[in-house]
mmCIF file of C-alpha atoms and ligand atoms in Angstrom:
data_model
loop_
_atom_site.group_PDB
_atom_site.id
_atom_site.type_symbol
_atom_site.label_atom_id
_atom_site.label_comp_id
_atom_site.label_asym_id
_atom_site.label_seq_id
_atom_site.Cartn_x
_atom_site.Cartn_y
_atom_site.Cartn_z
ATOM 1 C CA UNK A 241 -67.958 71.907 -215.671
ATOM 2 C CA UNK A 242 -70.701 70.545 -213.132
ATOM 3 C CA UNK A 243 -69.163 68.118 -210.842
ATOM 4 C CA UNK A 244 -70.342 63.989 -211.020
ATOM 5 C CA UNK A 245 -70.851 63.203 -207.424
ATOM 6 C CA UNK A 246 -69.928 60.193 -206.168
ATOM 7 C CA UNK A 247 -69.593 57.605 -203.236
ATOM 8 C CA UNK A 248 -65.989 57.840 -202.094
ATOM 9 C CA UNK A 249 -62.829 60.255 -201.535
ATOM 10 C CA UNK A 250 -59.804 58.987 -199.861
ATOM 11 C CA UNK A 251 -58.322 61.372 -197.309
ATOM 12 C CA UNK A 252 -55.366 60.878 -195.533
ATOM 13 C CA UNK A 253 -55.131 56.754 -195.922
ATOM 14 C CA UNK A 254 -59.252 56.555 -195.370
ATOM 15 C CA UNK A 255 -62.159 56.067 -197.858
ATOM 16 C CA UNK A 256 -64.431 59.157 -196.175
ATOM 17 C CA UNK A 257 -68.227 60.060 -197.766
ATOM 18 C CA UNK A 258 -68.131 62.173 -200.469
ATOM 19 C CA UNK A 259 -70.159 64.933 -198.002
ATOM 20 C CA UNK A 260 -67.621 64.749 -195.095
ATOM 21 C CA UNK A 261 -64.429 65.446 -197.527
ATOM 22 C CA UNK A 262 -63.681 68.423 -195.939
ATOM 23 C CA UNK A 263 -61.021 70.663 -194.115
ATOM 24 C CA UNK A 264 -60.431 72.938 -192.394
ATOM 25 C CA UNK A 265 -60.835 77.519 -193.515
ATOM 26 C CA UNK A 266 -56.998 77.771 -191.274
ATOM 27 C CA UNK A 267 -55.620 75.473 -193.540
ATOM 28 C CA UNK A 268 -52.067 76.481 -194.905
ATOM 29 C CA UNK A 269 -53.146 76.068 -199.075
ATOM 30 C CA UNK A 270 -56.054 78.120 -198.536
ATOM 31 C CA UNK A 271 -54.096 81.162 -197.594
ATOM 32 C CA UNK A 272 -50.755 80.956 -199.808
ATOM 33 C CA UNK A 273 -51.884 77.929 -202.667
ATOM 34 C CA UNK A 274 -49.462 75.809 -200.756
ATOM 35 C CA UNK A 275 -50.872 72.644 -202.802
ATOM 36 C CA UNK A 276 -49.614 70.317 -205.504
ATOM 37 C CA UNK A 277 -51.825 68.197 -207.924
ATOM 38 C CA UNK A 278 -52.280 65.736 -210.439
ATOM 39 C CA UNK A 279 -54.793 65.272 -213.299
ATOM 40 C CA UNK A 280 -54.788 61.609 -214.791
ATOM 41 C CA UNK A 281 -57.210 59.493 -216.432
ATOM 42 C CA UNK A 282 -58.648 56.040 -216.003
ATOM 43 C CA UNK A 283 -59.851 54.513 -219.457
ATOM 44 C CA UNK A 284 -62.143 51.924 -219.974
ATOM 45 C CA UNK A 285 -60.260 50.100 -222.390
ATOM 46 C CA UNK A 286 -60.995 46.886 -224.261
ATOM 47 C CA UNK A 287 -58.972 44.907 -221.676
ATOM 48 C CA UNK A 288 -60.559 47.094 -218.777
ATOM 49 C CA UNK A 289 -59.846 49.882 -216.485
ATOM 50 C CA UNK A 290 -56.999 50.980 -216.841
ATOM 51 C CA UNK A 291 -55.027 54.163 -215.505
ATOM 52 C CA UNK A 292 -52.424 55.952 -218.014
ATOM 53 C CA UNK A 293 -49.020 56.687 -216.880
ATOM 54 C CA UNK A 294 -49.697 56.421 -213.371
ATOM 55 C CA UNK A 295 -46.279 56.070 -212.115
ATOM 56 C CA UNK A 296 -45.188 59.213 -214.296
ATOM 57 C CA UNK A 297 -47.949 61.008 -212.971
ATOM 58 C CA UNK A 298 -47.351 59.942 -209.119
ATOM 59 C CA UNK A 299 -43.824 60.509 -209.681
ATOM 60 C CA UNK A 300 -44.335 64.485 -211.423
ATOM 61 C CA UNK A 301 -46.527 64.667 -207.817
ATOM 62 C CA UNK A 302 -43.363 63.905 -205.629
ATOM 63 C CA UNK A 303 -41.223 66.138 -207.710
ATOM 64 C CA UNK A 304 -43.807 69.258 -207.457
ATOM 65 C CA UNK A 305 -43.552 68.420 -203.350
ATOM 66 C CA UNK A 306 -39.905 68.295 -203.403
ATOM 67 C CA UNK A 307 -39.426 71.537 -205.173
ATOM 68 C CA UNK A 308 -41.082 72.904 -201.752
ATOM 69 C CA UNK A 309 -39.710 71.217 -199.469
ATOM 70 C CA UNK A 310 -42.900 69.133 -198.698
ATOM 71 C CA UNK A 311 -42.595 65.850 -198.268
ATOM 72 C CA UNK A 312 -45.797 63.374 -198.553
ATOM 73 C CA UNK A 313 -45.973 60.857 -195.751
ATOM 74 C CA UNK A 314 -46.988 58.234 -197.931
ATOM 75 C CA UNK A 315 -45.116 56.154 -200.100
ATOM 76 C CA UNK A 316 -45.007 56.142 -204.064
ATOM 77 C CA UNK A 317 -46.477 52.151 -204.399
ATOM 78 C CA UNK A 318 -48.904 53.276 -201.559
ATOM 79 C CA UNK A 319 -50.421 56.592 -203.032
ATOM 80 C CA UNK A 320 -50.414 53.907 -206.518
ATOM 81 C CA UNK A 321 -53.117 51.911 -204.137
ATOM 82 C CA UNK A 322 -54.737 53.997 -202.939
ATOM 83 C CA UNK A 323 -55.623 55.560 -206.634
ATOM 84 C CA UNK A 324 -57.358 52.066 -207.472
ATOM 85 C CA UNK A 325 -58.931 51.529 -204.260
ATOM 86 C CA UNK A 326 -60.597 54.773 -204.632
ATOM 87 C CA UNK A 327 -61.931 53.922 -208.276
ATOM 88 C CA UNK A 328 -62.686 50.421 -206.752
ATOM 89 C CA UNK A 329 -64.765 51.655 -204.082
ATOM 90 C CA UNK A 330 -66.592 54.204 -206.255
ATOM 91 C CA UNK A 331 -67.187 51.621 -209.059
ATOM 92 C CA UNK A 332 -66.157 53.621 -211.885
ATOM 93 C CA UNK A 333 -64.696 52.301 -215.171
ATOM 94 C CA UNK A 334 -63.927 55.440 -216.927
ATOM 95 C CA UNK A 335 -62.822 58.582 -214.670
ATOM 96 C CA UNK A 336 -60.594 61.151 -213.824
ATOM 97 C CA UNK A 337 -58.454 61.313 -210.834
ATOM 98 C CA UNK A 338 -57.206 64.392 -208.933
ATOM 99 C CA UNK A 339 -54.649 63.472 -206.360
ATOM 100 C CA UNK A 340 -53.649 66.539 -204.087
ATOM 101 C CA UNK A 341 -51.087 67.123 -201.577
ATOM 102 C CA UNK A 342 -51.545 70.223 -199.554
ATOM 103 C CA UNK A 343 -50.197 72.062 -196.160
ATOM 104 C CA UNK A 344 -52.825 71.316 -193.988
ATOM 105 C CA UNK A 345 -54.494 72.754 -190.550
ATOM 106 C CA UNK A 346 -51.095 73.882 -187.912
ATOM 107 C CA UNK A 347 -49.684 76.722 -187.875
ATOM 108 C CA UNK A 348 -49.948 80.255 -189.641
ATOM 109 C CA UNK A 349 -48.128 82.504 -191.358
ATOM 110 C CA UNK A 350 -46.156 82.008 -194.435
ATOM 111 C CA UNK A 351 -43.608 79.707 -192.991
ATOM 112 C CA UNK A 352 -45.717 75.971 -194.086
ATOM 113 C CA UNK A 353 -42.819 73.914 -192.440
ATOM 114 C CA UNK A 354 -45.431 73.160 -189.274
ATOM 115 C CA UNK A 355 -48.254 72.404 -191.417
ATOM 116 C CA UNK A 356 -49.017 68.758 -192.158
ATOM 117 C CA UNK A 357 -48.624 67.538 -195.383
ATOM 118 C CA UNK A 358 -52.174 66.375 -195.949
ATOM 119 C CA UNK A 359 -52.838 63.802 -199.416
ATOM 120 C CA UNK A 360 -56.766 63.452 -200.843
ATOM 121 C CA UNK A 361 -57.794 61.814 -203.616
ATOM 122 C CA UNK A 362 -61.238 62.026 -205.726
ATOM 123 C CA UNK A 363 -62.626 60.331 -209.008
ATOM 124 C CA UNK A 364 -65.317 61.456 -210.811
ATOM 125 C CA UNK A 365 -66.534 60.832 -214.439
ATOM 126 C CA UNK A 366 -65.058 63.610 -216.457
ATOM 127 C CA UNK A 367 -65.950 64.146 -220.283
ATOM 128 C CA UNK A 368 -64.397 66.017 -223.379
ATOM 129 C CA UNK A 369 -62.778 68.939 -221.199
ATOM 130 C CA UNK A 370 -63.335 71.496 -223.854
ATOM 131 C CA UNK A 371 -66.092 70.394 -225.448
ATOM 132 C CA UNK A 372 -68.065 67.438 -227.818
ATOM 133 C CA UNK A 373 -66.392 68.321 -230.612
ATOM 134 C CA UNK A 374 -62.985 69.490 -230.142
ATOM 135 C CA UNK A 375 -61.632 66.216 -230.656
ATOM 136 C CA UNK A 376 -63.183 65.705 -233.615
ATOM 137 C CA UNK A 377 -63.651 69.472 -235.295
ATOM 138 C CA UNK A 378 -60.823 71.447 -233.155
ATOM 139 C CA UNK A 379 -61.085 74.589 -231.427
ATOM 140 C CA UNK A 380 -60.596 78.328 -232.281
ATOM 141 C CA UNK A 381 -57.902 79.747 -229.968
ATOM 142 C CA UNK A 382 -56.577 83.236 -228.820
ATOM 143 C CA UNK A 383 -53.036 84.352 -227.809
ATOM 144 C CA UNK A 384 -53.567 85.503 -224.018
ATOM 145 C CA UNK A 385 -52.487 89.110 -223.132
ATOM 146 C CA UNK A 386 -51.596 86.945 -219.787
ATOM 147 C CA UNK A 387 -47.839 86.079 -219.793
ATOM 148 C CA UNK A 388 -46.302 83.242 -217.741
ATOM 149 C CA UNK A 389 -44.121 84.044 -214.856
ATOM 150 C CA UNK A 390 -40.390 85.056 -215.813
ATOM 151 C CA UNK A 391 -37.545 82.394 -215.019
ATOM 152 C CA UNK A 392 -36.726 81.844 -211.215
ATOM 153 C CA UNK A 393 -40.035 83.508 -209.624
ATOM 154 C CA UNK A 394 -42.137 80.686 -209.685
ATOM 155 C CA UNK A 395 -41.858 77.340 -210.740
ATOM 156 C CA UNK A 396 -43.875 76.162 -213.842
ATOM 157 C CA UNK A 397 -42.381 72.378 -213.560
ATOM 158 C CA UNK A 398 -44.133 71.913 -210.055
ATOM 159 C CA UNK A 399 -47.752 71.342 -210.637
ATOM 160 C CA UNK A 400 -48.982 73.759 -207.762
ATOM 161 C CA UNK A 401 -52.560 75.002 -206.773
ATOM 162 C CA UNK A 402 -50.847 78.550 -206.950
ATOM 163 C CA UNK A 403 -49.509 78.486 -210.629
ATOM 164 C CA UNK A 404 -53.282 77.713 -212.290
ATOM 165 C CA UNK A 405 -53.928 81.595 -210.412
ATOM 166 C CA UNK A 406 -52.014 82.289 -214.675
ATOM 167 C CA UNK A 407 -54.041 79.911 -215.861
ATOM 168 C CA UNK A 408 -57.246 80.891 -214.509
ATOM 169 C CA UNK A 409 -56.299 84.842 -215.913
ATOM 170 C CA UNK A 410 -55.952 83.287 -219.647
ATOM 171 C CA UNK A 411 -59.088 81.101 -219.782
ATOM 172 C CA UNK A 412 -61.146 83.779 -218.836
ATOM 173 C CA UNK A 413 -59.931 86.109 -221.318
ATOM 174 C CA UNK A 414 -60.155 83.467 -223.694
ATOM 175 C CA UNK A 415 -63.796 82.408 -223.094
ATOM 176 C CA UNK A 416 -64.633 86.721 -222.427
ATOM 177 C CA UNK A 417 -62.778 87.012 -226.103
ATOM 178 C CA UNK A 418 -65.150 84.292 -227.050
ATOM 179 C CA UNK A 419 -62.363 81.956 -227.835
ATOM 180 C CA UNK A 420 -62.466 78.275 -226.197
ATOM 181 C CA UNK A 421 -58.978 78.703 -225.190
ATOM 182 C CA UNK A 422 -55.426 80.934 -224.820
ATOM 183 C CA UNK A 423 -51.741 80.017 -225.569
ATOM 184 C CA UNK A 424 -49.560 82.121 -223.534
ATOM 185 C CA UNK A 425 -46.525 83.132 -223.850
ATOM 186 C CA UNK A 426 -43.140 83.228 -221.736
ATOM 187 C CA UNK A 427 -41.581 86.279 -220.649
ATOM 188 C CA UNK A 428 -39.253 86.106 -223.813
ATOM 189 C CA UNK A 429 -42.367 86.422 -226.187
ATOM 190 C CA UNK A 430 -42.189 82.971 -227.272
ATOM 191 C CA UNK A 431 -44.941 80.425 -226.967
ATOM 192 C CA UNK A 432 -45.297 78.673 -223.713
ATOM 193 C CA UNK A 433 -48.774 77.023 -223.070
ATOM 194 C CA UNK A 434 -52.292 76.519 -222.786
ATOM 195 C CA UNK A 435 -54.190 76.986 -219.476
ATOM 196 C CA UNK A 436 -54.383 73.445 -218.933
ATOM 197 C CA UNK A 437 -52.555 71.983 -222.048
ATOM 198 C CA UNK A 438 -49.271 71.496 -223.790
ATOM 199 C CA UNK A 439 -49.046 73.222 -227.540
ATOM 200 C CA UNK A 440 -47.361 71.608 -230.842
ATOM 201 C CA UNK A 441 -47.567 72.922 -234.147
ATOM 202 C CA UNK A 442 -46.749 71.157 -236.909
ATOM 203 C CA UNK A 443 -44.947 72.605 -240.360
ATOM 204 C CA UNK A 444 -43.258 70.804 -243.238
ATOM 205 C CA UNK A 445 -44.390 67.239 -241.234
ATOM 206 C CA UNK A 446 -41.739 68.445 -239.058
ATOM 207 C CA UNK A 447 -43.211 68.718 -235.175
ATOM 208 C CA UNK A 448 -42.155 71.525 -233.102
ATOM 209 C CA UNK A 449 -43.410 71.905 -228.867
ATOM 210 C CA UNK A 450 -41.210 74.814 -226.912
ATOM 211 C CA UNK A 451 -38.937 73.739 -224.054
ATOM 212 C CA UNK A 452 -38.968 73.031 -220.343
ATOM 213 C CA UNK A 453 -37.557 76.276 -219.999
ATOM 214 C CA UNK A 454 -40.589 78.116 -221.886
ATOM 215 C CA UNK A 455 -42.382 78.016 -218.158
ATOM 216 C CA UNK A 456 -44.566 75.031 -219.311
ATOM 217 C CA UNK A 457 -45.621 71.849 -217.510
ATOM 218 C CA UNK A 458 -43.959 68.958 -218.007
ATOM 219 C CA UNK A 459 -46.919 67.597 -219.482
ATOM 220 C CA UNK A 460 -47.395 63.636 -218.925
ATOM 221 C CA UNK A 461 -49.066 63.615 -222.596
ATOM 222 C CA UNK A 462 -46.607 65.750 -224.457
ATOM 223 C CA UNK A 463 -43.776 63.621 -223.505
ATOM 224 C CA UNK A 464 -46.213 60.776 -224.721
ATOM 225 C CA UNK A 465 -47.306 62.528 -227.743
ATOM 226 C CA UNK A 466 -43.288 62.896 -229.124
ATOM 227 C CA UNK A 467 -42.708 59.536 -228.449
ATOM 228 C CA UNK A 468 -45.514 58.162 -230.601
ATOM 229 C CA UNK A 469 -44.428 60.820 -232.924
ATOM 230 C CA UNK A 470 -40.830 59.863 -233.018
ATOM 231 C CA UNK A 471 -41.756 56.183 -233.299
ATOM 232 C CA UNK A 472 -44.370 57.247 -236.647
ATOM 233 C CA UNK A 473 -41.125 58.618 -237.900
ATOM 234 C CA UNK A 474 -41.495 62.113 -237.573
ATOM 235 C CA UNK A 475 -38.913 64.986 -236.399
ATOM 236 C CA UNK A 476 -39.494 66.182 -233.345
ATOM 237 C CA UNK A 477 -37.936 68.996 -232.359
ATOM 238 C CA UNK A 478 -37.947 71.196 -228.807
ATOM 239 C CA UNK A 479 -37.327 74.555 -229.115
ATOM 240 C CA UNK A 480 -38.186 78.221 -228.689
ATOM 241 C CA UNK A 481 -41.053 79.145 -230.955
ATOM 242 C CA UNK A 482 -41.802 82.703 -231.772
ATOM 243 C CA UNK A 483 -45.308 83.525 -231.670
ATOM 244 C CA UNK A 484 -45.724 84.315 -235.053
ATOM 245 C CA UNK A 485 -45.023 80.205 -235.687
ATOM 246 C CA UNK A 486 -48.527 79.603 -235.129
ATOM 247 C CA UNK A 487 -50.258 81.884 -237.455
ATOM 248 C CA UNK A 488 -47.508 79.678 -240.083
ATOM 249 C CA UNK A 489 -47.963 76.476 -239.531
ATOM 250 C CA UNK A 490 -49.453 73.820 -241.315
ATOM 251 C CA UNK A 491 -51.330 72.033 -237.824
ATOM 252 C CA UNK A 492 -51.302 73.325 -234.488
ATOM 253 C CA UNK A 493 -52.799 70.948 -231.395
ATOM 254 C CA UNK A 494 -53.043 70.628 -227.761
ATOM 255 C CA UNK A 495 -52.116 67.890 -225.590
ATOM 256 C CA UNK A 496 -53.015 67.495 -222.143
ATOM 257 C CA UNK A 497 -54.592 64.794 -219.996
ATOM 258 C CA UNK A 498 -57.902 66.289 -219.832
ATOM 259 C CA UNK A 499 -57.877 67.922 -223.265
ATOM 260 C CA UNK A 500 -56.299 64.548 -224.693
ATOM 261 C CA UNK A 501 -55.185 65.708 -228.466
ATOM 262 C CA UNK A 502 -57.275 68.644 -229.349
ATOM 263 C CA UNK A 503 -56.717 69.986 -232.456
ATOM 264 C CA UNK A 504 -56.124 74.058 -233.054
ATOM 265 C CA UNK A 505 -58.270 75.338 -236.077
ATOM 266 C CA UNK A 506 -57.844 79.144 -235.775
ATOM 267 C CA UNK A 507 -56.010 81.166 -233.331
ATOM 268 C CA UNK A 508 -56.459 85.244 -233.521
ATOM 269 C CA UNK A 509 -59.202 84.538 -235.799
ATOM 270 C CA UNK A 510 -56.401 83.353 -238.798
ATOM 271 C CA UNK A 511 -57.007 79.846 -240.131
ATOM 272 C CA UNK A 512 -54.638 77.342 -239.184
ATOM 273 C CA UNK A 513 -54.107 75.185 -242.139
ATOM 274 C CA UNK A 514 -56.511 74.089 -244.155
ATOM 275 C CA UNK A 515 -59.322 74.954 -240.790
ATOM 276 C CA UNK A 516 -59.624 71.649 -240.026
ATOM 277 C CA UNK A 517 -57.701 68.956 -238.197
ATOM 278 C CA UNK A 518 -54.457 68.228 -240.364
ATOM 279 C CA UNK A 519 -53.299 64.432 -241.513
ATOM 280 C CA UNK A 520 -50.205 64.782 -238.615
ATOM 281 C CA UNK A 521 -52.911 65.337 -235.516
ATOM 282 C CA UNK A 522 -55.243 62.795 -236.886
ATOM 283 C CA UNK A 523 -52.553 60.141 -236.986
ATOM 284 C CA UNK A 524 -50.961 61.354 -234.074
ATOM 285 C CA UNK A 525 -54.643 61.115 -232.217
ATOM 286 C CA UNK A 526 -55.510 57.604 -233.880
ATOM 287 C CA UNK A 527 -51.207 56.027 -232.154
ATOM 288 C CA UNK A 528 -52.952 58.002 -228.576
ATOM 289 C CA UNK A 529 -56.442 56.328 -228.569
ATOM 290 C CA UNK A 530 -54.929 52.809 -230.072
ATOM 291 C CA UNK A 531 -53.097 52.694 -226.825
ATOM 292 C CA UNK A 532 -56.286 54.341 -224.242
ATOM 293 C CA UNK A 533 -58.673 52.784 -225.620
ATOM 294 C CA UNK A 534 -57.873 49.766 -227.653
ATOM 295 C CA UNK A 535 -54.889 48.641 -225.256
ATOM 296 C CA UNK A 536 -52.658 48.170 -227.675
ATOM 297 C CA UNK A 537 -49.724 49.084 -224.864
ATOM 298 C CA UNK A 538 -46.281 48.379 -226.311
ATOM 299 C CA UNK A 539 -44.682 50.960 -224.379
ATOM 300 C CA UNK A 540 -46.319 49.751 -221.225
ATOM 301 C CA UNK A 541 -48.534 52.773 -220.073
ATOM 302 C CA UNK A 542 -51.155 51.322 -218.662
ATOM 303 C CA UNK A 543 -52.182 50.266 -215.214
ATOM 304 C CA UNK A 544 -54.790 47.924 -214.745
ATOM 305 C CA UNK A 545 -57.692 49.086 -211.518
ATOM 306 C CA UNK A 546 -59.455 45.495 -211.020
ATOM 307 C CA UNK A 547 -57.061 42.710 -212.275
HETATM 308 N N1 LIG B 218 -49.975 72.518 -218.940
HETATM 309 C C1 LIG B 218 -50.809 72.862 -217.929
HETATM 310 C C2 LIG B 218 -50.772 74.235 -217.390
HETATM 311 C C3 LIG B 218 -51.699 71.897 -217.444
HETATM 312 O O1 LIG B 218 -52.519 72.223 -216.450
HETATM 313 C C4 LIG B 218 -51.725 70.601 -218.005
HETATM 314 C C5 LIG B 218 -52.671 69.566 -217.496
HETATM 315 C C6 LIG B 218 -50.819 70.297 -219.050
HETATM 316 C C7 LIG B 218 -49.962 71.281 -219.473
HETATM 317 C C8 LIG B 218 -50.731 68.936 -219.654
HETATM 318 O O2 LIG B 218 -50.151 68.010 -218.760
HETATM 319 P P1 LIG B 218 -50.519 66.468 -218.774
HETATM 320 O O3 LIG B 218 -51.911 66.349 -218.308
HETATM 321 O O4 LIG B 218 -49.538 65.847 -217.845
HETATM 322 O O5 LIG B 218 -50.351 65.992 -220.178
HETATM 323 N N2 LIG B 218 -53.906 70.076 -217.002
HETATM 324 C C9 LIG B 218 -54.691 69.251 -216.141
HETATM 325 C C10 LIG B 218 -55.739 70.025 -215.393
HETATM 326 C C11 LIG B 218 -56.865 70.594 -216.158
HETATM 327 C C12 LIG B 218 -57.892 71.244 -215.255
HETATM 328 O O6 LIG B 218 -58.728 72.022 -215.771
HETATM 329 O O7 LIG B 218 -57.920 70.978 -214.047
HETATM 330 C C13 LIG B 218 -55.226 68.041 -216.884
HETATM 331 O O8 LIG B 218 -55.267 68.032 -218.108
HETATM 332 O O9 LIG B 218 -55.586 67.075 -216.216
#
């Protein structure tokens, strides 16, 4: 998707022009992916801007860091700043924020531990990430031939630069395929994820989404998505899924902060369903946008930018 320009990006503790946002080609993450990210959203809600989850969000950041033994020089209530002052001083009401730690410019060769860790973070207006319509009509999907990586290689609960290296492989088969998306699966064979989205399917009213150990993201909207789930009064239940699950079920749908609840129509070309968005995704979109957009926040997920 095209990028929406604008004004500001914070770099380091300092609001620089969106031109001079740069660093340097020596850079550590350029060379090994030695980066860690976050993808959240500010909505323009009826009560105003407001950011969801951004503690959870900051918070899955520091973990990511920790895993690799990169600490971030700033603090978690100051990086929570800094996130507002950036959509302050660019003016936005709706956007989407990418925060990213990285090694930075020091020394080279594999061994990061003398590279600064370096923070930036950017806003820009971002849109339906996979399309107009998805929300409303759902997407036709593909099982990727692209596998995620095997227990203990690399980790799939840090939210590193490096790991979307799988994630670019299955969204380019997908789209070559001429599919919108792919679902991988582990190493096991069971499902895992999207590229850039958490998976539930739905059988019986019962609502199934594989495990933390299926080498999936801890996904800021999935854990979202079973809470509003378990609150409607549905099952939900974690667990391994065989592949063959989806072809079965009743509703399948991603979640994901860019991808939001996007229903799953077809996937391999068989009909999910009925072939349209199912009464469990549609209710389970309607509990997500009463909260984003209408601020109705009982659970306390939202963080106001310009009270
Ligand atoms: N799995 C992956 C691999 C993933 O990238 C995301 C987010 C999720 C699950 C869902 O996590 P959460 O956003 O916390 O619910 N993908 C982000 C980046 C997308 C991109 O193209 O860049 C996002 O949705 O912001």
């Amino acid at each position: 998707m095209p990028i929406n320009k604008v004004d500001k990006i914070w770099m380091n503790g300092k609001l620089v022009n969106w031109d001079d946002a740069k660093i340097h080609v020596l850079s550590h993450v350029i060379h090994y992916g030695s980066g860690w990210f976050e993808g959240i959203r500010c909505y323009e809600t009826k009560r105003g801007s407001a950011i969801f989850r951004l503690e959870e969000h900051l918070r899955r950041l520091y973990d990511s860091t920790k895993i690799y033994r990169a600490p971030i020089p700033y603090t978690m209530k100051q990086l929570e700043e800094a996130v507002k002052e950036t959509i302050r001083a660019n003016k936005l009401k709706a956007c989407y924020i990418r925060p990213v730690a990285y090694r930075g410019y020091g020394d080279v060769g594999v061994n990061p531990l003398g590279c600064p860790v370096d923070v930036m973070i950017a806003v820009w207006e971002w849109g339906a990430y996979l399309g107009k319509e998805a929300l409303e009509k759902g997407i036709e999907v593909c099982v990727s031939s692209w596998q995620r990586p095997a227990p203990n290689t690399i980790p799939t609960m840090a939210k590193s630069g490096g790991n979307y290296l799988s994630s670019q492989l299955i969204k380019m088969e997908a789209i070559a395929r001429g599919f919108t998306e792919g679902i991988a699966l582990d190493a096991s064979g069971n499902i895992s994820e999207g590229s850039g989205e958490n998976i539930f399917l739905v059988r019986d009213k019962t609502i199934y989404t594989p495990p933390l150990v299926a080498a999936l993201l801890p996904g800021i909207t999935r854990v979202s998505v079973m809470t509003l789930a378990t609150d409607a009064g549905y099952e939900v239940r974690e667990m391994n899924i065989p592949k063959e699950m989806l072809y079965t079920a009743d509703e399948v749908f991603f979640t994901g902060t860019a991808a939001e609840i996007t229903p799953i129509h077809a996937i391999d070309k068989i009909v999910v369903g009925e072939g349209k968005p199912g009464p469990v995704t549609r209710s389970l979109q309607k509990a997500f946008f009463n909260v984003v957009n209408d601020a109705n926040d009982k659970y306390n997920w939202l963080n106001f930018v310009y009270d």
